[in-house]
Coordinates of C-alpha atoms and ligand atoms in Angstrom, one line a residue:
Chain A
M196 CA 34.9 -48.6 12.8
K197 CA 34.1 -45.9 15.2
I198 CA 30.6 -44.5 15.0
R199 CA 30.8 -40.7 14.4
W200 CA 28.1 -38.6 15.8
N201 CA 26.2 -36.3 13.5
P202 CA 27.8 -32.9 14.5
I203 CA 24.4 -31.3 14.7
V204 CA 23.1 -33.9 17.1
K205 CA 26.1 -33.4 19.3
K206 CA 25.8 -29.7 19.4
D207 CA 22.0 -29.6 19.8
L208 CA 22.2 -32.0 22.7
K209 CA 25.0 -30.1 24.4
V210 CA 23.1 -26.8 24.0
A211 CA 19.8 -28.3 25.1
V212 CA 21.2 -30.0 28.2
R213 CA 22.7 -26.7 29.3
S214 CA 19.5 -24.7 28.9
M215 CA 16.7 -24.3 31.4
R216 CA 14.2 -25.2 28.7
L217 CA 15.0 -28.8 29.0
S218 CA 14.5 -28.9 32.7
W219 CA 11.2 -27.2 32.4
G220 CA 10.2 -29.5 29.6
L221 CA 11.1 -32.4 31.7
F222 CA 9.1 -31.1 34.6
G223 CA 6.1 -30.5 32.4
Y224 CA 6.3 -34.0 30.9
E225 CA 6.6 -35.7 34.2
A226 CA 3.8 -33.6 35.6
V227 CA 1.4 -34.6 32.9
L228 CA 2.4 -38.3 33.3
A229 CA 2.0 -38.1 37.1
V230 CA -1.5 -36.5 36.8
T231 CA -2.5 -39.2 34.3
F232 CA -1.2 -41.9 36.6
L233 CA -3.1 -40.6 39.6
L234 CA -6.3 -40.2 37.7
A235 CA -6.0 -43.7 36.3
V236 CA -5.4 -45.2 39.7
Q237 CA -8.4 -43.2 41.0
I238 CA -10.6 -44.5 38.2
I239 CA -9.5 -48.1 38.6
Q240 CA -10.1 -48.0 42.3
S241 CA -13.6 -46.5 42.0
Q242 CA -14.5 -49.0 39.2
N243 CA -13.2 -51.8 41.4
G244 CA -15.7 -51.0 44.0
V245 CA -18.7 -50.6 41.7
F246 CA -18.4 -52.9 38.7
A247 CA -15.7 -55.5 39.3
P248 CA -16.3 -58.6 41.2
V249 CA -14.9 -58.3 44.7
T250 CA -12.9 -61.4 44.4
R251 CA -10.7 -59.9 41.6
N252 CA -7.4 -58.6 42.8
L253 CA -7.1 -54.8 42.5
Y254 CA -3.6 -55.1 41.3
S255 CA -4.5 -57.0 38.2
Y256 CA -6.2 -53.8 37.0
L257 CA -2.9 -51.9 37.3
V258 CA -1.9 -53.7 34.1
Y259 CA -4.1 -51.3 32.3
L260 CA -2.1 -48.4 33.7
F261 CA 0.5 -49.1 31.1
P262 CA -1.5 -48.5 28.0
V263 CA -3.0 -45.4 29.5
I264 CA 0.3 -43.9 30.3
A265 CA 1.8 -45.1 27.1
V266 CA -0.9 -43.5 25.0
V267 CA -0.5 -40.2 26.9
Q268 CA 3.2 -40.4 26.1
V269 CA 2.6 -41.1 22.4
C270 CA 0.3 -38.0 22.4
I271 CA 2.9 -35.8 24.1
V272 CA 5.5 -37.0 21.6
G273 CA 3.2 -36.4 18.7
V274 CA 2.6 -32.8 19.8
Y275 CA 6.0 -31.9 21.1
M276 CA 8.2 -33.3 18.3
P277 CA 6.9 -31.0 15.6
V278 CA 7.2 -28.1 17.9
I279 CA 10.9 -28.8 18.5
T280 CA 11.7 -29.6 14.9
A281 CA 9.6 -27.0 13.2
S282 CA 11.5 -24.2 14.8
S283 CA 14.9 -25.9 14.4
I284 CA 15.6 -24.9 10.8
S285 CA 14.1 -21.5 11.1
G286 CA 16.1 -21.0 14.2
E287 CA 19.4 -21.7 12.4
K288 CA 18.2 -19.5 9.5
E289 CA 17.6 -16.6 11.8
R290 CA 21.2 -16.8 13.0
Q291 CA 22.5 -17.4 9.5
T292 CA 24.3 -20.4 11.0
F293 CA 22.3 -22.4 8.6
D294 CA 24.2 -20.8 5.7
I295 CA 27.5 -21.6 7.4
M296 CA 26.4 -25.2 7.8
L297 CA 25.5 -25.4 4.1
T298 CA 29.0 -24.2 3.2
T299 CA 30.5 -27.1 5.1
C300 CA 30.6 -30.6 3.8
M301 CA 27.4 -31.5 5.6
S302 CA 24.8 -32.5 3.0
P303 CA 21.4 -30.9 3.3
F304 CA 20.1 -34.4 4.2
S305 CA 22.5 -34.9 7.0
I306 CA 21.6 -31.5 8.4
V307 CA 17.9 -32.4 8.3
F308 CA 18.5 -35.8 9.6
G309 CA 20.7 -34.5 12.4
K310 CA 17.9 -32.0 13.4
V311 CA 15.4 -34.8 13.6
M312 CA 17.7 -37.1 15.5
S313 CA 18.6 -34.5 18.1
A314 CA 14.9 -33.9 18.7
V315 CA 14.3 -37.7 19.0
L316 CA 17.1 -38.0 21.5
R317 CA 15.8 -35.1 23.5
I318 CA 12.4 -36.8 23.7
L319 CA 14.1 -40.1 24.7
F320 CA 15.6 -38.2 27.6
F321 CA 12.0 -37.4 28.7
V322 CA 10.9 -41.0 28.1
A323 CA 13.8 -42.4 30.0
A324 CA 12.8 -40.2 33.0
S325 CA 9.2 -41.6 32.8
L326 CA 10.4 -45.2 33.0
P327 CA 9.8 -45.5 36.7
I328 CA 6.2 -44.6 36.4
M329 CA 5.7 -47.0 33.5
A330 CA 7.6 -49.7 35.4
L331 CA 4.9 -49.8 38.0
S332 CA 2.6 -51.5 35.5
F333 CA 5.2 -54.1 35.0
V334 CA 6.2 -54.6 38.6
V335 CA 2.7 -54.7 40.1
G336 CA 0.7 -55.3 36.9
G337 CA 2.6 -58.3 35.7
L338 CA 3.2 -57.3 32.1
S339 CA 6.2 -58.8 30.4
W340 CA 9.2 -56.6 30.4
R341 CA 9.7 -57.4 26.7
N342 CA 6.6 -55.3 26.0
L343 CA 8.3 -52.3 27.5
F344 CA 11.2 -52.8 25.1
Y345 CA 8.8 -53.1 22.2
F346 CA 6.9 -50.0 23.3
L347 CA 10.1 -48.0 23.4
A348 CA 11.0 -49.1 19.9
A349 CA 7.6 -48.1 18.7
L350 CA 7.8 -44.8 20.4
I351 CA 11.2 -44.0 18.8
L352 CA 9.8 -44.9 15.5
F353 CA 6.8 -42.6 16.0
S354 CA 9.1 -39.8 17.2
V355 CA 11.2 -40.1 14.1
F356 CA 7.9 -39.8 12.1
A357 CA 6.6 -36.8 14.1
G358 CA 10.0 -35.2 13.8
S359 CA 10.1 -35.7 10.1
V360 CA 6.7 -34.1 9.7
G361 CA 8.0 -31.1 11.8
I362 CA 11.2 -30.7 9.8
L363 CA 9.3 -30.9 6.5
S364 CA 7.0 -28.1 7.7
S365 CA 10.0 -26.2 8.9
A366 CA 11.6 -26.5 5.4
L367 CA 8.4 -25.4 3.7
C368 CA 7.5 -22.4 6.0
R369 CA 9.6 -19.5 6.9
K370 CA 8.0 -18.8 10.2
S371 CA 8.1 -21.2 13.1
V372 CA 4.5 -20.7 14.0
S373 CA 3.2 -21.4 10.6
A374 CA 5.5 -24.4 10.4
V375 CA 3.9 -25.9 13.6
L376 CA 0.4 -25.3 12.2
L377 CA 1.4 -27.0 8.9
A378 CA 2.8 -29.9 10.8
F379 CA -0.6 -30.5 12.5
G380 CA -2.2 -30.1 9.1
I381 CA 0.0 -32.9 7.8
Y382 CA -1.0 -35.0 10.8
L383 CA -4.6 -34.5 9.9
V384 CA -4.0 -35.7 6.3
I385 CA -2.2 -38.7 7.4
F386 CA -4.3 -39.6 10.4
G387 CA -7.6 -38.9 8.8
G388 CA -6.9 -39.0 5.1
T389 CA -5.7 -42.6 5.1
F390 CA -9.2 -43.7 6.2
V391 CA -10.9 -42.0 3.1
P392 CA -10.3 -44.9 0.6
W393 CA -11.7 -47.4 3.1
M394 CA -14.7 -45.2 3.9
G395 CA -15.4 -44.7 0.2
R396 CA -15.2 -48.4 -0.4
M397 CA -17.6 -49.0 2.5
I398 CA -20.2 -46.7 1.0
I399 CA -20.0 -48.4 -2.4
D400 CA -20.0 -51.9 -1.1
S401 CA -19.6 -52.8 2.5
D402 CA -19.0 -56.4 1.8
K403 CA -16.0 -56.0 -0.3
M404 CA -13.2 -53.7 1.1
G405 CA -10.7 -54.7 -1.6
E406 CA -7.3 -53.2 -0.8
S407 CA -8.8 -50.0 0.6
L408 CA -7.2 -50.7 4.0
L409 CA -3.7 -50.5 2.6
P410 CA -3.3 -46.7 3.0
L411 CA -3.8 -47.3 6.7
L412 CA -0.4 -48.9 6.8
F413 CA 0.9 -45.3 6.9
N414 CA -1.3 -44.3 9.8
P415 CA 0.5 -44.2 13.1
I416 CA -2.8 -44.2 15.0
L417 CA -3.6 -47.6 13.6
F418 CA -0.1 -48.7 14.1
F419 CA -0.4 -48.0 17.8
E420 CA -3.9 -49.4 18.0
E421 CA -2.6 -52.6 16.5
F422 CA 0.4 -52.5 18.8
F423 CA -1.7 -52.3 22.0
A424 CA -4.3 -54.8 20.7
H425 CA -1.5 -57.2 20.3
M426 CA 0.2 -56.5 23.6
M427 CA -2.8 -56.4 25.8
M428 CA -5.1 -58.9 24.1
G429 CA -2.9 -60.9 21.8
E430 CA -5.2 -59.9 19.0
S431 CA -4.9 -58.2 15.7
L432 CA -7.5 -55.7 14.5
F433 CA -7.3 -57.3 11.1
G434 CA -7.8 -60.8 12.2
T435 CA -8.4 -62.2 15.6
Q436 CA -7.9 -65.8 16.5
G437 CA -11.5 -66.4 15.9
Y438 CA -12.0 -64.4 12.8
R439 CA -10.0 -63.2 9.8
F440 CA -11.0 -61.2 6.8
S441 CA -11.3 -63.6 3.9
V442 CA -9.4 -63.0 0.7
R443 CA -12.7 -62.4 -1.0
E444 CA -13.4 -59.5 1.3
T445 CA -10.1 -57.8 1.3
G446 CA -8.0 -58.8 -1.6
L447 CA -4.8 -60.8 -1.4
V448 CA -2.3 -58.3 0.0
T449 CA -4.4 -57.2 3.0
H450 CA -5.3 -60.8 3.7
L451 CA -1.6 -61.7 3.9
L452 CA -0.9 -58.7 6.1
S453 CA -3.6 -59.6 8.5
R454 CA -1.8 -62.7 9.7
D455 CA -0.4 -62.5 13.2
S456 CA 1.6 -59.3 13.7
V457 CA 2.6 -58.9 10.1
W458 CA 0.5 -55.8 9.7
M459 CA 2.2 -54.1 12.6
F460 CA 5.7 -54.7 11.3
V461 CA 4.9 -53.7 7.7
S462 CA 3.1 -50.6 9.0
G463 CA 6.2 -49.7 11.1
G464 CA 8.3 -50.1 7.9
C465 CA 5.9 -47.9 5.9
I466 CA 5.9 -45.2 8.6
L467 CA 9.6 -45.2 8.7
A468 CA 9.8 -45.0 4.9
L469 CA 7.4 -42.1 4.9
S470 CA 9.5 -40.4 7.5
F471 CA 12.6 -40.7 5.3
L472 CA 10.6 -39.4 2.3
F473 CA 9.6 -36.4 4.3
M474 CA 13.2 -35.8 5.4
G475 CA 14.3 -36.2 1.8
I476 CA 11.8 -33.6 0.6
A477 CA 12.9 -31.3 3.4
A478 CA 16.5 -31.7 2.4
Y479 CA 15.6 -30.9 -1.2
K480 CA 13.8 -27.8 -0.1
V481 CA 16.6 -26.4 2.1
N482 CA 19.2 -27.0 -0.6
P483 CA 19.7 -23.6 -2.1
L484 CA 21.0 -25.0 -5.3
H485 CA 17.8 -26.8 -6.2
A486 CA 15.4 -25.1 -8.5
G487 CA 12.6 -25.6 -6.2
A488 CA 14.4 -24.3 -3.2
G489 CA 12.7 -21.4 -1.4
R490 CA 14.2 -18.0 -1.5
S491 CA 16.7 -17.3 1.2
G492 CA 14.4 -14.5 2.2
K493 CA 15.0 -11.0 3.2
K494 CA 17.8 -10.9 5.7
Q495 CA 17.3 -9.4 9.0
G496 CA 19.6 -7.6 11.3
R497 CA 21.6 -6.2 8.5
N498 CA 23.5 -3.0 9.4
A499 CA 24.8 -0.7 6.9
Chain B
M1364 CA 42.5 -19.2 -8.9
L1365 CA 38.9 -18.2 -8.7
Y1366 CA 37.2 -17.8 -12.0
I1367 CA 33.8 -16.2 -12.3
S1368 CA 32.4 -16.0 -15.8
H1369 CA 29.3 -14.4 -17.1
L1370 CA 27.7 -14.6 -13.7
T1371 CA 24.1 -13.3 -13.7
K1372 CA 21.5 -13.5 -11.0
F1373 CA 17.9 -12.4 -11.2
Y1374 CA 15.6 -12.1 -8.2
G1375 CA 12.3 -12.4 -10.1
S1376 CA 12.9 -9.9 -12.9
F1377 CA 15.3 -7.8 -10.9
P1378 CA 18.9 -8.3 -12.0
A1379 CA 21.1 -8.3 -8.8
V1380 CA 24.2 -9.3 -10.7
Q1381 CA 24.7 -8.9 -14.4
D1382 CA 27.3 -10.6 -16.6
L1383 CA 30.1 -10.5 -14.0
N1384 CA 33.5 -11.7 -15.1
L1385 CA 36.4 -11.9 -12.7
H1386 CA 39.6 -13.8 -12.1
I1387 CA 41.2 -13.7 -8.7
P1388 CA 44.8 -15.0 -8.9
E1389 CA 46.2 -17.2 -6.2
G1390 CA 47.6 -15.4 -3.2
D1391 CA 45.6 -12.2 -3.9
L1392 CA 43.8 -10.2 -1.3
F1393 CA 40.9 -9.0 -3.4
G1394 CA 38.5 -6.4 -2.3
F1395 CA 34.9 -6.1 -3.6
V1396 CA 33.7 -2.5 -3.2
G1397 CA 30.4 -1.0 -4.0
P1398 CA 27.5 0.8 -2.5
N1399 CA 24.8 -1.1 -0.6
G1400 CA 22.7 -3.1 -3.0
A1401 CA 25.5 -3.3 -5.6
G1402 CA 25.3 -7.1 -5.6
K1403 CA 28.4 -8.0 -3.6
T1404 CA 26.6 -10.3 -1.2
T1405 CA 24.7 -12.0 -4.0
T1406 CA 27.9 -12.7 -5.8
I1407 CA 29.6 -14.0 -2.7
R1408 CA 26.7 -16.3 -1.9
I1409 CA 26.8 -17.7 -5.4
V1410 CA 30.5 -18.4 -5.1
C1411 CA 29.9 -20.2 -1.8
G1412 CA 27.1 -22.3 -3.2
L1413 CA 24.4 -20.7 -1.1
L1414 CA 22.5 -19.3 -4.1
R1415 CA 21.9 -20.6 -7.6
A1416 CA 23.2 -18.5 -10.4
S1417 CA 20.7 -17.6 -13.1
Q1418 CA 23.5 -17.8 -15.6
G1419 CA 27.2 -18.2 -15.7
S1420 CA 29.6 -20.3 -13.7
V1421 CA 32.1 -20.2 -10.9
R1422 CA 35.2 -22.3 -10.8
I1423 CA 38.2 -22.8 -8.7
A1424 CA 41.4 -23.7 -10.5
G1425 CA 42.1 -27.4 -10.3
T1426 CA 38.6 -28.5 -9.7
Q1427 CA 36.1 -29.6 -12.3
A1428 CA 33.0 -29.1 -10.1
G1429 CA 31.2 -25.8 -9.9
A1430 CA 29.8 -23.8 -7.0
G1431 CA 28.0 -25.8 -4.4
S1432 CA 29.8 -29.0 -5.0
R1433 CA 31.3 -30.7 -2.0
E1434 CA 34.7 -30.5 -3.7
M1435 CA 34.4 -26.8 -4.0
K1436 CA 33.1 -26.4 -0.5
R1437 CA 36.3 -27.9 0.9
L1438 CA 38.2 -25.1 -0.9
I1439 CA 36.2 -22.2 0.5
G1440 CA 36.0 -20.8 3.9
Y1441 CA 33.0 -18.4 4.3
V1442 CA 32.4 -15.7 6.8
P1443 CA 28.9 -14.2 6.3
D1444 CA 28.0 -10.6 6.7
F1445 CA 25.7 -11.2 9.6
F1446 CA 25.7 -14.3 11.8
G1447 CA 24.7 -15.3 15.2
V1448 CA 26.1 -17.8 17.5
Y1449 CA 24.6 -20.4 19.8
D1450 CA 23.9 -19.8 23.4
N1451 CA 25.4 -22.4 25.8
L1452 CA 28.3 -23.4 23.5
K1453 CA 32.0 -22.8 24.3
V1454 CA 34.5 -21.6 21.8
R1455 CA 36.3 -24.9 21.8
E1456 CA 33.0 -26.8 21.2
Y1457 CA 32.0 -24.3 18.5
M1458 CA 35.2 -25.1 16.6
E1459 CA 34.8 -28.8 17.2
M1460 CA 31.3 -28.8 15.8
Y1461 CA 32.3 -27.1 12.5
G1462 CA 35.5 -29.3 12.3
S1463 CA 33.4 -32.4 12.5
M1464 CA 31.1 -31.0 9.8
Y1465 CA 34.1 -31.3 7.5
G1466 CA 34.7 -34.8 8.7
M1467 CA 37.8 -34.0 10.7
Y1468 CA 38.8 -36.0 13.7
P1469 CA 38.6 -34.6 17.2
R1470 CA 42.4 -34.7 17.8
E1471 CA 43.1 -32.9 14.5
I1472 CA 40.4 -30.3 15.4
A1473 CA 41.8 -29.8 18.9
K1474 CA 45.3 -29.1 17.6
L1475 CA 44.1 -26.8 14.8
T1476 CA 41.8 -25.0 17.2
G1477 CA 44.7 -24.1 19.4
D1478 CA 46.7 -22.8 16.5
L1479 CA 43.9 -20.9 14.9
L1480 CA 42.7 -19.3 18.1
E1481 CA 46.3 -18.1 18.6
L1482 CA 46.2 -16.7 15.2
V1483 CA 43.0 -14.7 15.7
N1484 CA 44.1 -13.7 19.2
L1485 CA 41.5 -15.6 21.1
A1486 CA 43.8 -18.2 22.6
D1487 CA 42.7 -17.3 26.2
K1488 CA 39.0 -17.6 25.3
K1489 CA 39.0 -21.3 24.6
D1490 CA 36.6 -22.2 27.4
V1491 CA 34.4 -19.1 27.2
Y1492 CA 30.8 -19.3 26.1
V1493 CA 30.6 -18.0 22.5
D1494 CA 27.6 -15.7 23.2
T1495 CA 29.6 -13.8 25.8
L1496 CA 32.3 -12.7 23.3
S1497 CA 32.3 -9.2 21.9
R1498 CA 31.2 -8.6 18.4
G1499 CA 34.8 -8.3 17.1
M1500 CA 35.8 -11.5 18.9
K1501 CA 32.9 -13.3 17.4
Q1502 CA 33.9 -12.1 14.0
R1503 CA 37.5 -13.3 14.5
L1504 CA 36.2 -16.6 15.8
C1505 CA 34.2 -16.9 12.7
V1506 CA 37.3 -16.3 10.6
A1507 CA 39.1 -19.0 12.6
R1508 CA 36.2 -21.3 12.0
A1509 CA 36.3 -20.6 8.3
L1510 CA 40.0 -21.5 8.3
L1511 CA 39.6 -24.8 10.1
H1512 CA 39.5 -27.0 7.0
N1513 CA 42.4 -25.1 5.5
P1514 CA 40.5 -23.7 2.5
K1515 CA 42.4 -22.2 -0.4
L1516 CA 40.0 -19.3 -0.6
L1517 CA 38.7 -17.3 2.3
V1518 CA 35.6 -15.3 1.5
L1519 CA 34.5 -12.6 3.9
D1520 CA 31.3 -10.5 3.4
E1521 CA 31.5 -7.1 5.0
P1522 CA 33.7 -8.3 7.9
N1523 CA 33.9 -4.8 9.3
S1524 CA 30.3 -4.0 9.6
G1525 CA 29.2 -3.4 13.1
L1526 CA 32.8 -3.4 14.5
D1527 CA 34.2 -0.6 16.6
P1528 CA 37.4 1.1 15.2
R1529 CA 39.7 -1.0 17.4
A1530 CA 38.2 -4.2 16.3
R1531 CA 38.4 -3.0 12.7
V1532 CA 42.1 -2.5 13.0
E1533 CA 42.5 -6.0 14.5
M1534 CA 40.5 -7.5 11.7
K1535 CA 42.7 -5.7 9.2
E1536 CA 45.9 -6.9 10.8
L1537 CA 44.5 -10.4 10.8
L1538 CA 43.6 -10.3 7.2
K1539 CA 47.0 -8.8 6.2
N1540 CA 48.6 -11.6 8.2
L1541 CA 46.6 -14.3 6.4
H1542 CA 47.5 -12.6 3.1
S1543 CA 51.2 -12.8 3.9
M1544 CA 50.7 -16.4 4.8
G1545 CA 49.7 -17.0 1.2
K1546 CA 45.9 -17.3 1.5
T1547 CA 43.8 -16.1 -1.3
I1548 CA 41.2 -13.8 0.2
L1549 CA 38.0 -12.3 -1.2
I1550 CA 36.6 -9.5 1.0
S1551 CA 33.7 -7.2 0.4
S1552 CA 32.9 -3.8 1.8
H1553 CA 31.0 -0.7 1.0
I1554 CA 33.8 1.5 2.3
L1555 CA 36.6 1.9 -0.1
S1556 CA 39.2 3.2 2.3
E1557 CA 39.0 0.1 4.4
L1558 CA 40.0 -2.0 1.4
S1559 CA 42.4 0.2 -0.4
Q1560 CA 44.8 0.1 2.5
M1561 CA 45.2 -3.6 2.5
C1562 CA 44.0 -5.1 -0.7
S1563 CA 46.3 -5.8 -3.6
S1564 CA 43.5 -5.7 -6.1
I1565 CA 39.9 -4.5 -6.0
G1566 CA 36.8 -4.8 -8.0
I1567 CA 34.3 -2.0 -8.0
M1568 CA 30.7 -3.0 -8.3
N1569 CA 27.7 -0.9 -9.0
G1570 CA 24.1 -1.7 -9.8
G1571 CA 24.9 -5.4 -10.3
R1572 CA 27.8 -4.8 -12.7
L1573 CA 31.5 -5.0 -12.1
V1574 CA 32.6 -1.6 -13.2
T1575 CA 36.3 -2.2 -13.1
A1576 CA 38.7 -4.6 -11.5
G1577 CA 42.4 -5.1 -11.1
K1578 CA 45.4 -3.9 -9.2
I1579 CA 44.7 -0.6 -7.5
E1580 CA 47.6 1.2 -9.4
D1581 CA 46.4 -0.2 -12.7
I1582 CA 42.8 0.9 -12.1
L1583 CA 43.9 4.4 -11.3
Q1584 CA 46.3 4.5 -14.2
Q1585 CA 43.6 3.4 -16.5
A1586 CA 41.1 5.9 -15.2
A1587 CA 43.4 8.8 -15.3
G1588 CA 45.0 7.8 -18.6
G1589 CA 48.4 7.4 -17.0
V1590 CA 50.4 7.9 -13.8
Q1591 CA 51.0 11.4 -12.7
I1592 CA 54.7 12.1 -12.1
H1593 CA 56.0 15.2 -10.4
I1594 CA 59.6 16.1 -11.3
Q1595 CA 61.5 18.7 -9.3
V1596 CA 63.7 20.5 -11.8
V1597 CA 66.5 22.9 -10.7
S1598 CA 67.7 23.9 -14.1
G1599 CA 67.2 23.0 -17.7
M1600 CA 63.4 23.2 -17.6
E1601 CA 63.0 24.1 -21.3
Q1602 CA 65.2 21.2 -22.2
A1603 CA 63.1 18.9 -20.0
V1604 CA 59.8 20.1 -21.5
R1605 CA 61.1 19.7 -25.0
L1606 CA 62.3 16.1 -24.3
M1607 CA 59.0 15.2 -22.7
K1608 CA 57.0 16.5 -25.6
E1609 CA 58.9 14.2 -27.9
Q1610 CA 57.7 11.2 -26.0
A1611 CA 54.5 9.5 -27.3
A1612 CA 53.7 8.0 -24.0
V1613 CA 53.9 11.3 -22.1
V1614 CA 51.5 14.2 -21.7
V1615 CA 52.8 17.3 -20.1
E1616 CA 50.2 18.4 -17.7
S1617 CA 51.8 21.6 -16.2
V1618 CA 55.0 23.4 -16.0
R1619 CA 55.7 25.4 -12.9
E1620 CA 58.8 27.2 -11.8
N1621 CA 60.6 24.2 -10.3
E1622 CA 58.2 21.5 -11.0
L1623 CA 57.2 19.6 -14.1
I1624 CA 54.1 17.5 -13.9
I1625 CA 53.6 14.8 -16.6
L1626 CA 51.1 12.0 -17.2
H1627 CA 52.9 8.8 -18.1
R1628 CA 51.3 5.9 -19.8
G1629 CA 53.6 2.9 -19.8
T1630 CA 55.6 0.5 -17.8
D1631 CA 57.8 1.4 -14.9
Q1632 CA 61.0 0.5 -16.9
E1633 CA 60.0 3.0 -19.5
L1634 CA 59.6 5.6 -16.8
C1635 CA 63.1 4.9 -15.5
R1636 CA 64.5 5.2 -18.9
L1637 CA 62.7 8.5 -19.3
I1638 CA 64.2 9.9 -16.1
G1639 CA 67.6 8.6 -17.2
D1640 CA 67.2 10.5 -20.5
L1641 CA 66.5 13.7 -18.6
I1642 CA 69.6 13.4 -16.6
A1643 CA 71.7 12.5 -19.6
N1644 CA 70.5 15.6 -21.3
Q1645 CA 71.8 17.9 -18.6
V1646 CA 68.5 18.5 -16.8
V1647 CA 69.3 18.9 -13.1
L1648 CA 66.6 17.4 -10.9
T1649 CA 66.4 17.1 -7.2
G1650 CA 63.7 14.5 -7.2
F1651 CA 60.6 13.1 -8.7
H1652 CA 57.6 11.2 -7.3
R1653 CA 54.6 9.4 -8.4
E1654 CA 51.4 11.1 -7.3
E1655 CA 49.1 8.7 -5.5
G1656 CA 45.8 8.8 -7.4
D1657 CA 42.7 9.6 -5.6
L1658 CA 40.8 6.3 -5.5
E1659 CA 38.0 7.8 -3.6
T1660 CA 37.2 10.3 -6.3
L1661 CA 37.4 7.6 -8.9
F1662 CA 35.1 5.4 -6.9
L1663 CA 32.5 8.1 -6.6
Q1664 CA 32.7 8.8 -10.3
L1665 CA 32.3 5.1 -11.1
T1666 CA 29.5 4.5 -8.8
G1667 CA 27.7 7.6 -9.7
G1668 CA 28.3 9.3 -6.4
A1669 CA 26.0 7.0 -4.7
Q1670 CA 27.2 6.5 -1.1
Ligands
LIG148 N1 16.4 -12.5 -1.5 C1 16.3 -11.4 -2.3 N2 15.2 -11.2 -3.0 C2 15.0 -10.1 -3.8 N3 16.0 -9.2 -4.0 C3 17.1 -9.3 -3.3 C4 17.3 -10.5 -2.4 N4 18.6 -10.3 -1.9 C5 19.1 -9.2 -2.4 N5 18.2 -8.6 -3.2 C6 18.5 -7.4 -4.0 O1 19.6 -7.6 -4.8 C7 20.4 -6.4 -4.8 C8 21.8 -6.8 -4.4 O2 21.9 -7.1 -3.1 P1 23.2 -7.5 -2.3 O3 23.9 -8.5 -3.1 O4 22.8 -7.9 -0.9 O5 24.0 -6.2 -2.3 P2 25.3 -5.7 -1.4 O6 25.8 -6.9 -0.7 O7 26.3 -5.3 -2.4 O8 24.8 -4.6 -0.5 C9 19.8 -5.4 -3.8 O9 19.1 -4.4 -4.6 C10 18.8 -6.2 -3.0 O10 17.7 -5.5 -2.7
LIG149 MG1 26.0 -7.1 1.3

């Protein structure tokens, strides 16, 4: 079977590649990474002189360049994805091309999914261009190349998530600006809100967490923290080689999850599931035939 | 072919369309006329599955599913009243994108694109960027796009708005062409004369209601209570008037020196028989003609002069 591209992905990429916006975006992205890189090198060098034993090889510190640049990339993706996707549906609505799409055989979900995917691919374009900088950590820092592959997978997962947050906001808000703001509001709820049960639990009884850590499975921040802890130190936040939460402290489910890298994979699955849930809600919201669908709104540019 | 029954749409508590019943037969070029705000766009959007009806249903003959179903979407090609295009996309790619949205294969799309662009007179614009086309060209491209999946019903909302006179003529020719090719077409406009020249049937909407609908001649005949016939009589006028007054389906409107004007309510065959009777009764006539009714006046009457 031949894989058929989602028509929206194909069109969006074609249009994006031909516009100057992409070039400027690429320039900005690379610029931020380059500045980060230089700063990091600067810091490592100065630290080497002051704190580190002289015998340690300077290059061994370059291994830490990777997480620094990677985290910066994750942050850029987290900010940039909702900005692209939040305006994508309102952009089509303004041209009324959204209506035309809805009259074709594309289901609302495949429209929403296509919009997210085209944004993910655009981001990947940036990420691909940043590979040389990241590769430095691997060449001189001696990290395993497999880690780079894992990082890319994690970054794609995160960009799908960030894109789905953006598209959900886009489906809920009429204006692009409010959609972007809403997207960051959703971030706040997921990044911060998932800590609430655990914090509550700690106040009541700091010895017994119960399963209050489970909501954190949906938290991408923790997912990446776990990811880097694993990659750089071979440890899990929920159970290092030396110490693991006991069943009594956490309850069975969390205890099972804290083994090796189980938490990371389950968390990745949860975040992906959440992304699809968001896209599903967005698809429901943009479907004009659903009861809960927003009004098509006052049309602009109408001439008598 | 298209059946709309008891269609009602409320925006909040404002009724944009009320209890609309309409049947458009296959092969018809049907015109929806009405002043701005009459509810044409609302009706069309419901037919195309872009809006949920408050009540009532829309069906296309041969399908069980209603408006908005995938089955029905395949049967409808929609050209919205206002639409934009994408920058940085070529005409060919534009067609390709929409074709693939109907699950068509690239080769199939490429072939149809060639044919359709020929039809809408854009064959030489295949590799031009869509946003550089003129308004009229974009409109025709949109028609070509709407025809890509070979729909049974083509729906156009105000296709002439914003077009210059020349582009209007081209659009009219295109639609007539499509009509003669057997497509069923539903078109809306707030300008009656645009439609009356090309449509076989029209529906007049006002304030959310369908005031009247049907073949143009029928609408006029109904409204005037019959068809006005002018008969040029050379001699035997008294005889003619007497004969006419005997007929139940005829009202004598006026008698002039050489012209008899009657209002006839009935079929064309009955009218022929009537004329035959006149001649058989030694009335000498040099000619007769059917007076074309004034649709414009009727339209103004029906829509309360709002325009
Ligand atoms: N989204 C909407 N919300 C509220 N009222 C609307 C909306 N769209 C249209 N209307 C109202 O419904 C009526 C019919 O509009 P429309 O179908 O666009 O008329 P037409 O196309 O015949 O000009 C108008 O009075 C218009 O103001
Ligand atoms: Mg309208």
